[in-house]
């Protein structure tokens, strides 16, 4: 589908053309894919009518956030920087939630000044600080409290957040205790229960378990929450044969939950909105042949895309031009960085490729550029937005002069 006459296309622009025009490595996003992802997300949960707060940590590019705003989404932010970016992209404060275990007092004050919808507090100490700010301003502040439901998200261990051994949220006992403490507070207005059990979730079962825990706690507390913030975590298909989240089952679970609990739902999706809309285009520097495998050495590396090195994540690597010659040998796609983990993918056989050929690393829109660094003093790649036939630079390539 994405190949036309044997050439890889992002909307109506070929990867070859992008590489020629902007150089490599380069991040590219498809406007159309973002739009489709948003529309599909809205359609699936239409009857729930949720507030969808895009998780800015997955991609904080201002042009991307402006698209998010154009389609009416809010934002889930975790730092002052992300909050400023969301506001700069004209996302309305009343559609912004602030999460995170370690918000500084300065960040809390800043968020309160900006009149965002709510702050999802994750510890008693944090609530005490919010209370102090409320007292000094003589106003009641809206907060959510994040629950740690002790639910296994059955995802990569390193991106699981909802188990009791993880630093996130509060245990059931502490949650109920704080609810009682602040129930009649004149300074703290608890309007939300929030949960987020992890990322890249591909089964509805962890969500089911989480909703059961939430339901049980609401019953115990006899508290009416205006909002239930279910976080994000919806997984995407990094490979064709990978498991796919059954959204319609998740939707049904939420609907039956809402029959018992009349609240508004907030979602905080990141990956499911932007993940498959991003590509990393790279050029082959060398192919080093050994007896057991061919090392395909790319001009992109773990500093540009950290996920494989950090989590063992898999991203497909596709040739920009297809040919019919197969090389029956193991290929290992690696970067030039002096680290053994600077490795993207192992494939058993690959089509014939040569030095200077262009390849495309797929599904890098979420947690791609945001996790990039200048390791090995490598400048960060530019970001390009493709919309039909047009290409626009939305972040320039870093210049060595500016990082040395
Ligand atoms: N809400 C909260 C409170 C979160 O911590 C996260 C992600 C999200 C929402 C968005 O989750 P999503 O819908 O994107 O799964 N760097 C890792 C993922 C870390 C996710 C951190 N929290 C990766 O590259 O897979």
Tab-separated table of C-alpha atoms and ligand atoms in Angstrom, residues 53-58 76-78 99-100 120 122 146 155-156 158-161 168 194-201 207 229-235 238 267-274 306-307 310-311 313 315 366-368 370-371, ligand 1:
chain	number	residue	atom	x	y	z
A	53	UNK	CA	-5.799	14.753	26.358
A	54	UNK	CA	-2.891	13.978	24.039
A	55	UNK	CA	0.113	12.818	26.030
A	56	UNK	CA	2.664	15.488	25.136
A	57	UNK	CA	5.589	13.389	26.351
A	58	UNK	CA	5.154	11.127	23.320
A	76	UNK	CA	-1.648	15.602	29.290
A	77	UNK	CA	1.576	17.264	30.424
A	78	UNK	CA	4.269	16.238	32.903
A	99	UNK	CA	0.527	14.334	35.787
A	100	UNK	CA	3.828	13.164	37.257
A	120	UNK	CA	-3.257	14.722	39.106
A	122	UNK	CA	0.581	11.357	43.163
A	146	UNK	CA	-3.686	8.974	40.991
A	155	UNK	CA	3.590	-4.964	28.561
A	156	UNK	CA	7.363	-4.417	28.492
A	158	UNK	CA	10.299	-1.117	31.692
A	159	UNK	CA	7.129	0.728	30.646
A	160	UNK	CA	4.736	-0.783	33.169
A	161	UNK	CA	3.442	1.724	35.730
A	168	UNK	CA	3.388	5.879	40.401
A	194	UNK	CA	-6.719	8.966	37.718
A	195	UNK	CA	-4.980	5.757	36.706
A	196	UNK	CA	-2.462	4.788	34.057
A	197	UNK	CA	-1.157	1.238	34.178
A	198	UNK	CA	1.453	1.294	31.446
A	199	UNK	CA	2.176	1.821	27.801
A	200	UNK	CA	1.988	-0.330	24.645
A	201	UNK	CA	-0.893	-2.399	26.060
A	207	UNK	CA	-7.833	-2.561	31.447
A	229	UNK	CA	-8.957	9.726	34.044
A	230	UNK	CA	-8.038	6.348	32.564
A	231	UNK	CA	-4.659	7.445	31.219
A	232	UNK	CA	-3.373	6.167	27.895
A	233	UNK	CA	-1.390	3.080	27.058
A	234	UNK	CA	-3.216	1.804	23.983
A	235	UNK	CA	-0.662	-0.218	22.043
A	238	UNK	CA	4.902	-2.479	15.463
A	267	UNK	CA	-8.052	9.627	28.184
A	268	UNK	CA	-4.364	10.440	27.827
A	269	UNK	CA	-3.287	8.667	24.632
A	270	UNK	CA	0.126	9.331	23.131
A	271	UNK	CA	1.405	6.413	21.084
A	272	UNK	CA	-1.982	5.509	19.570
A	273	UNK	CA	-2.300	9.024	18.123
A	274	UNK	CA	1.207	9.697	16.839
A	306	UNK	CA	16.467	5.117	21.649
A	307	UNK	CA	13.596	2.633	21.930
A	310	UNK	CA	16.482	1.049	25.876
A	311	UNK	CA	13.571	-1.381	25.788
A	313	UNK	CA	11.675	-2.457	21.097
A	315	UNK	CA	10.667	-1.233	14.619
A	366	UNK	CA	5.847	8.413	19.601
A	367	UNK	CA	8.847	8.410	21.948
A	368	UNK	CA	11.155	8.935	18.969
A	370	UNK	CA	11.550	13.223	22.341
A	371	UNK	CA	14.001	10.609	23.624
B	1	LIG	N1	-0.507	9.129	30.859
B	1	LIG	C1	0.503	8.910	31.720
B	1	LIG	C2	0.339	9.263	33.124
B	1	LIG	C3	1.697	8.326	31.243
B	1	LIG	O1	2.688	8.091	32.100
B	1	LIG	C4	1.819	8.009	29.864
B	1	LIG	C5	3.047	7.411	29.342
B	1	LIG	C6	0.735	8.276	29.005
B	1	LIG	C7	-0.417	8.833	29.543
B	1	LIG	C8	0.762	7.983	27.537
B	1	LIG	O2	0.881	6.635	27.266
B	1	LIG	P1	0.734	6.063	25.770
B	1	LIG	O3	-0.689	6.259	25.328
B	1	LIG	O4	1.667	6.807	24.891
B	1	LIG	O5	1.104	4.656	25.897
B	1	LIG	N2	9.101	5.719	26.349
B	1	LIG	C9	8.298	4.515	26.365
B	1	LIG	C10	6.890	4.788	26.798
B	1	LIG	C11	6.805	5.487	28.137
B	1	LIG	C12	5.394	5.880	28.496
B	1	LIG	C13	5.380	6.780	29.657
B	1	LIG	N3	4.083	7.203	30.063
B	1	LIG	C14	8.354	3.861	24.979
B	1	LIG	O6	9.067	4.357	24.131
B	1	LIG	O7	7.694	2.852	24.767
